[in-house]
PDB file of C-alpha atoms in Angstrom:
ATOM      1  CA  UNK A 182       0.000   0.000   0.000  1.00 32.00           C
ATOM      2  CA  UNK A 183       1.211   3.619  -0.666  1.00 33.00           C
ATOM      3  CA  UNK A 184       1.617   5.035   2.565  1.00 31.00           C
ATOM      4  CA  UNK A 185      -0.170   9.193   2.569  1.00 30.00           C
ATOM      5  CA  UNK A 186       2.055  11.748   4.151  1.00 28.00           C
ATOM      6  CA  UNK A 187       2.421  15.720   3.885  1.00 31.00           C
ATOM      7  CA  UNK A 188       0.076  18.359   3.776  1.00 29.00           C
ATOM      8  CA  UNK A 189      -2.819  19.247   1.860  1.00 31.00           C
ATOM      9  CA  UNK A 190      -1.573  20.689  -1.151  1.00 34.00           C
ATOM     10  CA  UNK A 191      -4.342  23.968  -2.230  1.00 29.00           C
ATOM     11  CA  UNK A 192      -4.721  24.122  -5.878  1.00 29.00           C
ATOM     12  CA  UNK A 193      -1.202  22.198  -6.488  1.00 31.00           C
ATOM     13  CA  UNK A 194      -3.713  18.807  -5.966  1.00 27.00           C
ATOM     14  CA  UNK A 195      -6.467  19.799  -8.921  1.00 30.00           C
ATOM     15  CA  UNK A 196      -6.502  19.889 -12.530  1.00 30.00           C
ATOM     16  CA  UNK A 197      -4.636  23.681 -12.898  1.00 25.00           C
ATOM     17  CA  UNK A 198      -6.785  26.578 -14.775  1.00 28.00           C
ATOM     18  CA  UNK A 199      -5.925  26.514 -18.630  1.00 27.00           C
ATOM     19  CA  UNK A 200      -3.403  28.039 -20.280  1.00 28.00           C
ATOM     20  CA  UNK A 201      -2.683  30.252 -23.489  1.00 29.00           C
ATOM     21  CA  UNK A 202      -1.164  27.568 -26.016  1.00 32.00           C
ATOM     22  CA  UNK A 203       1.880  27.789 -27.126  1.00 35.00           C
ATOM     23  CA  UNK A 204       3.255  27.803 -30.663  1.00 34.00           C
ATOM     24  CA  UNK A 205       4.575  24.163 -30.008  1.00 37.00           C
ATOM     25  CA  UNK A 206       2.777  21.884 -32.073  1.00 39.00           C
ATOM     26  CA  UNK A 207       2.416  17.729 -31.680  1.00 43.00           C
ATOM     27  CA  UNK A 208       2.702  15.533 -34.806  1.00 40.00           C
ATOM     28  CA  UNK A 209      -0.004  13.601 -33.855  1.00 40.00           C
ATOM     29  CA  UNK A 210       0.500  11.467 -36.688  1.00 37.00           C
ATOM     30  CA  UNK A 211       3.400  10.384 -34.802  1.00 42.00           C
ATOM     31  CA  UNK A 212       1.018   7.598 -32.662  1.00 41.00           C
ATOM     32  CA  UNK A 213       2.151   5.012 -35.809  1.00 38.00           C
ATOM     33  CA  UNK A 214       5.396   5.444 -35.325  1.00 37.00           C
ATOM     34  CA  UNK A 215       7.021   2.064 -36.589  1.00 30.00           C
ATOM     35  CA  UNK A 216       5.723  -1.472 -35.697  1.00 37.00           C
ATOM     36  CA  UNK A 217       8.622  -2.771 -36.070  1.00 34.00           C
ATOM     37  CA  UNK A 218      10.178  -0.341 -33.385  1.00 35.00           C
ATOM     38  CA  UNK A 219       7.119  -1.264 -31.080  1.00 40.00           C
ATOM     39  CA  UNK A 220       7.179  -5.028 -31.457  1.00 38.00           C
ATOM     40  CA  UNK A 221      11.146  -5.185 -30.681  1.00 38.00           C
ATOM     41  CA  UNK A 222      10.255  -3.040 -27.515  1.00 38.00           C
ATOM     42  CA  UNK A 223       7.071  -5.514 -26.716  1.00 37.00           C
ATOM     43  CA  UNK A 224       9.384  -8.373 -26.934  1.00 36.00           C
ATOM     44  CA  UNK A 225      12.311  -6.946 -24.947  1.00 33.00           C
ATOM     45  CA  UNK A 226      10.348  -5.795 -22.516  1.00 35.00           C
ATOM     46  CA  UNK A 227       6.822  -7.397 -22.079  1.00 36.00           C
ATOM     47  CA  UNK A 228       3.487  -7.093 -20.871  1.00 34.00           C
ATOM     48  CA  UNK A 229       1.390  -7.378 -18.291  1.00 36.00           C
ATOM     49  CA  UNK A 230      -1.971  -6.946 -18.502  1.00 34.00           C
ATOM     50  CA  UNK A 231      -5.524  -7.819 -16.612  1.00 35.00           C
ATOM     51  CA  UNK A 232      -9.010  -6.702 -17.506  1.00 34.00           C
ATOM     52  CA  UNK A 233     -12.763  -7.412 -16.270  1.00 34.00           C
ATOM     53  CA  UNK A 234     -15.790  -6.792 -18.355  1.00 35.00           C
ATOM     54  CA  UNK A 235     -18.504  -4.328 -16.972  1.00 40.00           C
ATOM     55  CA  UNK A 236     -21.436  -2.645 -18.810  1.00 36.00           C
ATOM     56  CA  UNK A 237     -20.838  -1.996 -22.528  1.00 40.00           C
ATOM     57  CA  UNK A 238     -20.188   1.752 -23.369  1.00 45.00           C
ATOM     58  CA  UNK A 239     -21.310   3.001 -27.148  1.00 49.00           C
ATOM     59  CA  UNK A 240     -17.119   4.943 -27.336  1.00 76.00           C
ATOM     60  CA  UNK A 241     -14.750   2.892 -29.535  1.00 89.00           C
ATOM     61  CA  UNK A 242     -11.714   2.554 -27.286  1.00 92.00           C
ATOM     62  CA  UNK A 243      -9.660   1.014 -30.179  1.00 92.00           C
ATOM     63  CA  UNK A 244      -9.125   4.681 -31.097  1.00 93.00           C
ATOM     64  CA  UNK A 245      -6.440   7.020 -29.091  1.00 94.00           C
ATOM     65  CA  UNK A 246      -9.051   9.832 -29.369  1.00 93.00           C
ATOM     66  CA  UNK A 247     -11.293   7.368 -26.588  1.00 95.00           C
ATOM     67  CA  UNK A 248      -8.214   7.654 -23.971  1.00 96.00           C
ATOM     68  CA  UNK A 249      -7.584  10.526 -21.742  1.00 96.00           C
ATOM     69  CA  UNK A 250      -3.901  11.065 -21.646  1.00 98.00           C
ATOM     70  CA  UNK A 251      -2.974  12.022 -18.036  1.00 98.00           C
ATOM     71  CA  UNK A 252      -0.108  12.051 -15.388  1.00 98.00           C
ATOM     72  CA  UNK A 253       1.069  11.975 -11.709  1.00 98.00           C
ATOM     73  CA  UNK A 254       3.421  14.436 -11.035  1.00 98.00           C
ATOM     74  CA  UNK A 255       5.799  13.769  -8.440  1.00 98.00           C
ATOM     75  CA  UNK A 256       9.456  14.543  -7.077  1.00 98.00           C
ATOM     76  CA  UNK A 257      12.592  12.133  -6.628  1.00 97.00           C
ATOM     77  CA  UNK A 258      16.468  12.232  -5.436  1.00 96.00           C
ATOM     78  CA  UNK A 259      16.993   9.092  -7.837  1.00 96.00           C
ATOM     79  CA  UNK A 260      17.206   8.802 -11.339  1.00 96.00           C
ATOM     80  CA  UNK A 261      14.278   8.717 -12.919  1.00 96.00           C
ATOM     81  CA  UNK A 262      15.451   5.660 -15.493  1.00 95.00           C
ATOM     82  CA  UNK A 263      16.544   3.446 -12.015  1.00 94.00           C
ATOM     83  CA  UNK A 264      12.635   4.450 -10.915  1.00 96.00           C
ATOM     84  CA  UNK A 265      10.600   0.879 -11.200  1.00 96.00           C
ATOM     85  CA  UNK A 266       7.302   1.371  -9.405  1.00 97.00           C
ATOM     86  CA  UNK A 267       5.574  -2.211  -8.725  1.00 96.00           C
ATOM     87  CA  UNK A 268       2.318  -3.073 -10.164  1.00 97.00           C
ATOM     88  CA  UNK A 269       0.590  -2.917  -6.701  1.00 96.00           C
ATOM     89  CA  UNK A 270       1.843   0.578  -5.881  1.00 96.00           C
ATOM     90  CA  UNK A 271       0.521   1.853  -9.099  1.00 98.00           C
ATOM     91  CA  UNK A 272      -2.975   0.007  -8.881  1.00 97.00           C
ATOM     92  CA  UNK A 273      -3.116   1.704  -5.152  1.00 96.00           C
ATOM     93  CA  UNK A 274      -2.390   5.483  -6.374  1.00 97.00           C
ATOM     94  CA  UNK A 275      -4.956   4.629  -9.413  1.00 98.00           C
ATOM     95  CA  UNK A 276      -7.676   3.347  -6.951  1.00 96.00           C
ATOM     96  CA  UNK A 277      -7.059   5.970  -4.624  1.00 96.00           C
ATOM     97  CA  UNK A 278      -7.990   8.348  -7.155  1.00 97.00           C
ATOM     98  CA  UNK A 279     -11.396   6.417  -8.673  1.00 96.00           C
ATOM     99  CA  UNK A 280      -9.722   5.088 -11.396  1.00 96.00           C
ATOM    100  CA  UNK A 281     -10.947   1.791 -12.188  1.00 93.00           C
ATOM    101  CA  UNK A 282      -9.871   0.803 -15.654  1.00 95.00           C
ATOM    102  CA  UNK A 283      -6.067   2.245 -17.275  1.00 97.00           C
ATOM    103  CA  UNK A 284      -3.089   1.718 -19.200  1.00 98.00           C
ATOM    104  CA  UNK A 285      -0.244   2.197 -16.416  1.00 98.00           C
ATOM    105  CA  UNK A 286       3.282   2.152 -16.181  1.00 98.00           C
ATOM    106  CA  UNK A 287       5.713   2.038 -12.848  1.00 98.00           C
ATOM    107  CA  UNK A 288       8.108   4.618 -15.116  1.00 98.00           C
ATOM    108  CA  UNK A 289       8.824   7.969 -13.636  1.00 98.00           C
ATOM    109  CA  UNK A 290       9.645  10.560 -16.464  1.00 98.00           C
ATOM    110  CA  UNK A 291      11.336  13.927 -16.515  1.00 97.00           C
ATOM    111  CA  UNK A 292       8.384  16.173 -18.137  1.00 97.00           C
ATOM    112  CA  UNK A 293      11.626  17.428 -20.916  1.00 96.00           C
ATOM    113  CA  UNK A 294      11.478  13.435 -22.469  1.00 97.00           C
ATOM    114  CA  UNK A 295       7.730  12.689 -22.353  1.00 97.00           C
ATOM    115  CA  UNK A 296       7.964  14.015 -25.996  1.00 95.00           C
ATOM    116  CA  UNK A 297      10.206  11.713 -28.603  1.00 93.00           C
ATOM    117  CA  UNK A 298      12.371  12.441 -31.505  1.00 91.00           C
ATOM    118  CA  UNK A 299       9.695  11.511 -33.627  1.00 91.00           C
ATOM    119  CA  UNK A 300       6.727  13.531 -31.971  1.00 92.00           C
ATOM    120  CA  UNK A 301       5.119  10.995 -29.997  1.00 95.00           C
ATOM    121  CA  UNK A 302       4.204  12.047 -26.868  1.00 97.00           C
ATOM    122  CA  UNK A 303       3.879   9.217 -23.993  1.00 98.00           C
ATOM    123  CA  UNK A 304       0.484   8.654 -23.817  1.00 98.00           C
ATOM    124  CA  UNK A 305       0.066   7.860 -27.863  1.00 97.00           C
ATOM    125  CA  UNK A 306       3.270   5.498 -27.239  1.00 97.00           C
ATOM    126  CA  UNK A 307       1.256   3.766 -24.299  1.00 98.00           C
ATOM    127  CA  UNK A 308      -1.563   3.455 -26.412  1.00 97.00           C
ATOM    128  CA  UNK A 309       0.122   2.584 -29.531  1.00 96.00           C
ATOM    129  CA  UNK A 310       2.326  -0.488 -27.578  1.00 95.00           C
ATOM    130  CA  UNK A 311      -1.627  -1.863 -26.172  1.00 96.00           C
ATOM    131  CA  UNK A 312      -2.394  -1.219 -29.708  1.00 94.00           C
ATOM    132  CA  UNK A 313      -0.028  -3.215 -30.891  1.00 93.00           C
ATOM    133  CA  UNK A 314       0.233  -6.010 -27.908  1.00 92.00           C
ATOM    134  CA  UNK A 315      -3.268  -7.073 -27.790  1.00 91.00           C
ATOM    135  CA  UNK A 316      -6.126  -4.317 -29.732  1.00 90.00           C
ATOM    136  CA  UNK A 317      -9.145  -6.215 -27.920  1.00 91.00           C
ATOM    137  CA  UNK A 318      -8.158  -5.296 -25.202  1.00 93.00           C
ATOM    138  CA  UNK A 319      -8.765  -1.701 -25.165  1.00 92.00           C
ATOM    139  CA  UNK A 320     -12.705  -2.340 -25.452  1.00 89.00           C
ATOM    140  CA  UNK A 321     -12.195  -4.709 -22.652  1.00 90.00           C
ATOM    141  CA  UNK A 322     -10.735  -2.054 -20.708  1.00 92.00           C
ATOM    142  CA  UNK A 323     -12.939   0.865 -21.829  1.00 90.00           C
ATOM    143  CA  UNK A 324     -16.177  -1.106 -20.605  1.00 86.00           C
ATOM    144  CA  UNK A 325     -13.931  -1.865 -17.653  1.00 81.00           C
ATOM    145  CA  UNK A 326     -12.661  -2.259 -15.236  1.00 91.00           C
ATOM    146  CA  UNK A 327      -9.247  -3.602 -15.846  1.00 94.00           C
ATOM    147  CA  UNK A 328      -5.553  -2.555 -16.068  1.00 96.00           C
ATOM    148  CA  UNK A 329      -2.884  -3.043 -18.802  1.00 97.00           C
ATOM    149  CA  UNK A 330       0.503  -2.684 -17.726  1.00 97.00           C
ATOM    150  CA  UNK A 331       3.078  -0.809 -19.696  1.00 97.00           C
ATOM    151  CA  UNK A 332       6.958  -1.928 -18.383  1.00 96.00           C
ATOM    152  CA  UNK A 333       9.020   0.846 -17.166  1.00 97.00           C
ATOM    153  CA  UNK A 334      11.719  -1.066 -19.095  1.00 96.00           C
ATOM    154  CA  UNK A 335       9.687   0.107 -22.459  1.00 96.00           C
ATOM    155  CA  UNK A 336       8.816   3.204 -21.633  1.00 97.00           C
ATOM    156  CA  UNK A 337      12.321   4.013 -20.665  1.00 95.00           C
ATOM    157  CA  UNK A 338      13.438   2.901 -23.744  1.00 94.00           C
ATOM    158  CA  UNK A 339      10.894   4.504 -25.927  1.00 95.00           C
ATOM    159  CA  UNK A 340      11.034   7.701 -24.015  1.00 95.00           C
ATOM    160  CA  UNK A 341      13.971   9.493 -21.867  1.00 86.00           C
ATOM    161  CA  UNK A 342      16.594  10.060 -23.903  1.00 89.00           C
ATOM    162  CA  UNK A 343      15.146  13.024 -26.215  1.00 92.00           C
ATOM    163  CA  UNK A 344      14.195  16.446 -25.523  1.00 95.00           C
ATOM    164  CA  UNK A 345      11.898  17.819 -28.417  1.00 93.00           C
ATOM    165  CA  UNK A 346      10.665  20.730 -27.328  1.00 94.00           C
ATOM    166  CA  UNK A 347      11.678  23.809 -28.539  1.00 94.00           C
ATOM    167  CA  UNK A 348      14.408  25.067 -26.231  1.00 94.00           C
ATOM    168  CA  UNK A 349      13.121  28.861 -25.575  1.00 95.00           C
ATOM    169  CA  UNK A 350       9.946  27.468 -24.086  1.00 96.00           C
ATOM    170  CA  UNK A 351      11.518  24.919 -21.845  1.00 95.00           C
ATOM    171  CA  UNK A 352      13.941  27.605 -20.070  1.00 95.00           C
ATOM    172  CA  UNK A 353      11.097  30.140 -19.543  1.00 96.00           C
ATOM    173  CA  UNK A 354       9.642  27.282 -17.243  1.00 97.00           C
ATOM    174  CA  UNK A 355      12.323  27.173 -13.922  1.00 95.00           C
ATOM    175  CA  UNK A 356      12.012  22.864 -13.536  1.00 94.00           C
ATOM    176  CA  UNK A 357      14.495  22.698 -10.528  1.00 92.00           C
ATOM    177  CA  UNK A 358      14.325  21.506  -7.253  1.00 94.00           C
ATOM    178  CA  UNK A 359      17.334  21.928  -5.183  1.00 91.00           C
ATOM    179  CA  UNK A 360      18.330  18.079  -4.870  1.00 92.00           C
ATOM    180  CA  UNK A 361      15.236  16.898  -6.434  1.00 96.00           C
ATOM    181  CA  UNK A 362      13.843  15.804 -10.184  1.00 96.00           C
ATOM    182  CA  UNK A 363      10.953  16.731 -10.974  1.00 98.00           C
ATOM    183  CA  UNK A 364       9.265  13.361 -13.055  1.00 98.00           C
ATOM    184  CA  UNK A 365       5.746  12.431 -14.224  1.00 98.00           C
ATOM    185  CA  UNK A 366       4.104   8.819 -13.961  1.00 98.00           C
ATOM    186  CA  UNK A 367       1.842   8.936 -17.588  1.00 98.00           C
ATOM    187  CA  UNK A 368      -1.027   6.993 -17.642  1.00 98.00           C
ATOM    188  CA  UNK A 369      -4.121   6.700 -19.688  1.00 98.00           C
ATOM    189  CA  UNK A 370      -7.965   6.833 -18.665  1.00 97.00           C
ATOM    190  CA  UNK A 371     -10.825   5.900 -20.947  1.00 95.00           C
ATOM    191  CA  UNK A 372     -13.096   8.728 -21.811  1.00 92.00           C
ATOM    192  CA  UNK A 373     -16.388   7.355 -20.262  1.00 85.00           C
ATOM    193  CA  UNK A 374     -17.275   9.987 -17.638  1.00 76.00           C
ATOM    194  CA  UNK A 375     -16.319   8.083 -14.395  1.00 87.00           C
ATOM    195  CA  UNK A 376     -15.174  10.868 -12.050  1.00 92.00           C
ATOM    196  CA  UNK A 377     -12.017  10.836 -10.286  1.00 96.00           C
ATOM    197  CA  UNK A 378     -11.467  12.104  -7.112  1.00 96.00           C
ATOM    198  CA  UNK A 379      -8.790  14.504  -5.932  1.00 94.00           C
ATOM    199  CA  UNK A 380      -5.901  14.433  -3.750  1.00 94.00           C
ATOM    200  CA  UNK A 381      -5.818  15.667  -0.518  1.00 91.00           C
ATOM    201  CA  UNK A 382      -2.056  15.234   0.618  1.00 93.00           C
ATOM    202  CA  UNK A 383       0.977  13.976  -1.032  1.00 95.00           C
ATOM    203  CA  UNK A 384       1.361  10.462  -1.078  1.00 95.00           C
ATOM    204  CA  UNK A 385       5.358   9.154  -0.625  1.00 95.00           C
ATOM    205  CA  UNK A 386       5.932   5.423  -1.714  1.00 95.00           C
ATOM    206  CA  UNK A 387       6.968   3.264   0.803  1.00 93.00           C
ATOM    207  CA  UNK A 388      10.355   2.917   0.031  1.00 91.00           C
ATOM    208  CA  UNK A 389      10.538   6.563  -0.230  1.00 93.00           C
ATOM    209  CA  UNK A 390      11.483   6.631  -4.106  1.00 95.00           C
ATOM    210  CA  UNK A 391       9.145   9.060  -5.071  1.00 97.00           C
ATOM    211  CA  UNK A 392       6.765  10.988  -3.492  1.00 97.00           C
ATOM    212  CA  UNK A 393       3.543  12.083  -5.529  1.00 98.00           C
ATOM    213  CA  UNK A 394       2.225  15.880  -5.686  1.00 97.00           C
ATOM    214  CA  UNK A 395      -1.178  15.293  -7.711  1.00 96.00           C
ATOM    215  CA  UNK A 396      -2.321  14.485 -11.029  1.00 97.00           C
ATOM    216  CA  UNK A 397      -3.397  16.109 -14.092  1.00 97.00           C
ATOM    217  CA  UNK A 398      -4.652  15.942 -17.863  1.00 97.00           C
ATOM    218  CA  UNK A 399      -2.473  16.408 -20.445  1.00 98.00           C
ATOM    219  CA  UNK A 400      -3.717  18.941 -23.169  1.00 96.00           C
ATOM    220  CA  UNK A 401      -2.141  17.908 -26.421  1.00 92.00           C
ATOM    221  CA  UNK A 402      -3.084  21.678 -28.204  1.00 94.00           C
ATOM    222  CA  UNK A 403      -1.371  23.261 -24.897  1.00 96.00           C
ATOM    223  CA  UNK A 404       1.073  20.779 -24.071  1.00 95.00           C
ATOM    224  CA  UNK A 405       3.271  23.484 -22.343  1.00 97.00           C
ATOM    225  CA  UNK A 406       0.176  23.405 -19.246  1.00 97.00           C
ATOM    226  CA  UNK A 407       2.564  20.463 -18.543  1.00 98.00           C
ATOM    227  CA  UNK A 408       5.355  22.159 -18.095  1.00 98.00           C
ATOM    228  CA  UNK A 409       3.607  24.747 -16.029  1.00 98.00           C
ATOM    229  CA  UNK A 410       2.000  22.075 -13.910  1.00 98.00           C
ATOM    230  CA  UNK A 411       5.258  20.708 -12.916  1.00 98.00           C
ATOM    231  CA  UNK A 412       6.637  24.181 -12.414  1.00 97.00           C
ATOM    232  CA  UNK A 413       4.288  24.665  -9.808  1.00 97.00           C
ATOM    233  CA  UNK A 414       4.657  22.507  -7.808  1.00 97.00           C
ATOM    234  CA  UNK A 415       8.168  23.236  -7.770  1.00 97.00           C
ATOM    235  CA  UNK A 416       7.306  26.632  -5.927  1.00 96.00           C
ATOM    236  CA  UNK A 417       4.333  24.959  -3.975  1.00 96.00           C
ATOM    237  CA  UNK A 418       6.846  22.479  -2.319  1.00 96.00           C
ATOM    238  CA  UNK A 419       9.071  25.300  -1.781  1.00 95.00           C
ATOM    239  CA  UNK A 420       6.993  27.631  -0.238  1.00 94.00           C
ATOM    240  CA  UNK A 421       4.283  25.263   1.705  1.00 94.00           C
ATOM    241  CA  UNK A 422       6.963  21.684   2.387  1.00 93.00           C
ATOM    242  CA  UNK A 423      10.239  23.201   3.331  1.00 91.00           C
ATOM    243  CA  UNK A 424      10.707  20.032   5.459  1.00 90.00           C
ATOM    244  CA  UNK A 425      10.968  17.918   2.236  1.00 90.00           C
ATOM    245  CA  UNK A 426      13.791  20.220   1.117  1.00 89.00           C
ATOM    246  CA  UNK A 427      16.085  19.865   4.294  1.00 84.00           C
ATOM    247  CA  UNK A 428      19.162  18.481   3.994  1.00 75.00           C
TER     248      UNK A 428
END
């Protein structure tokens, strides 16, 4: 179980307000990026995946456009690529949260690398692996509930080694955190109106690897809201968890 600490965080813990979009644009097309690539990652890494059939829902969850892309954001003093959150941890913070049917991962990912060389952002790479791995299983977990599991091993392969967006943007956002990394845990939602519920407080994984600030939607026509989202709660730690920055 993930054990809760900290304080309640004030608007650090809800989806943030919405923000001007940027001139930064996603090649959306980029969700086919090769099979090839995709199967060799399936293979090296695996999958794990689980699903249970509820009431059927009218959405066709074969298609990306059915999936809400979204994220924990949450801060670390190891490196993100050594990060390997267990299946159990993850299917905690989900449940705590209301979500009862997702594509997951145990990778934590500096927000600068959730965007490859090739355009693909994360959450279309999650998808597009599922895709890929088993594509009846989507419906299964669209009418949920159910979880497919997306290795960290993949995702660090896939993702975490690029930086594609434009450089101007990423240094007007201040990403730091004395000792820390800031990282994100993706993860994708079907779009089929179950409501999630809000954090209160932080929540710090037992063995103290990360320690999660909140979770939000990414907005693939503003994707820089992401990089504001992370930024603050860079200053809300600062300002409101001083004890987490002590030496």
């Amino acid at each position: 179980m993930l054990a809760a600490i900290g304080q309640a965080s004030r608007s650090s813990f809800s989806k943030f307000d919405k923000y001007m979009p940027g001139q930064f644009v996603i090649k959306r097309l980029a969700l086919l990026f090769t099979l090839a690539f995709i199967s060799g990652l399936t293979q090296a890494a695996g999958m794990d995946t689980h699903s249970q059939r509820e009431h059927s829902q009218p959405t066709n969850f074969s298609s990306a456009t059915a999936w809400r892309g979204m994220y924990f954001i949450a801060v670390t003093k190891k490196k993100p690529g050594e990060i390997d959150l267990s299946q159990e941890l993850m299917s905690g913070l989900l449940s705590s949260i209301n979500a009862r049917s997702a594509i997951y991962t145990g990778a934590a990912i500096e927000p600068q690398y959730l965007i490859n060389a090739k355009g693909t952002t994360a959450w279309i790479g999650m998808w597009a692996f599922i895709t890929h791995a088993n594509p009846e299983l989507l419906k299964s977990l669209g009418n949920g509930p159910g979880l497919a599991w997306v290795t960290p091993a993949w995702m660090n392969k896939a993702f975490g080694n690029h930086i594609n967006w434009p450089e101007k943007m990423l240094r007007s956002h201040k990403l730091e955190l004395r000792d820390y990394k800031l990282v994100a845990i993706p993860f994708l939602l079907p779009n089929n109106g179950l409501a999630l519920k809000n954090m209160t407080q932080s929540i710090k994984a037992p063995d103290g690897s990360v320690e999660v600030f909140g979770f939000h939607e990414f907005d693939e026509t503003n994707p820089e809201a992401l990089l504001v989202a992370h930024e603050r709660v860079a200053r809300f730690i600062e300002k409101e968890r001083p004890d987490l920055l002590k030496p």
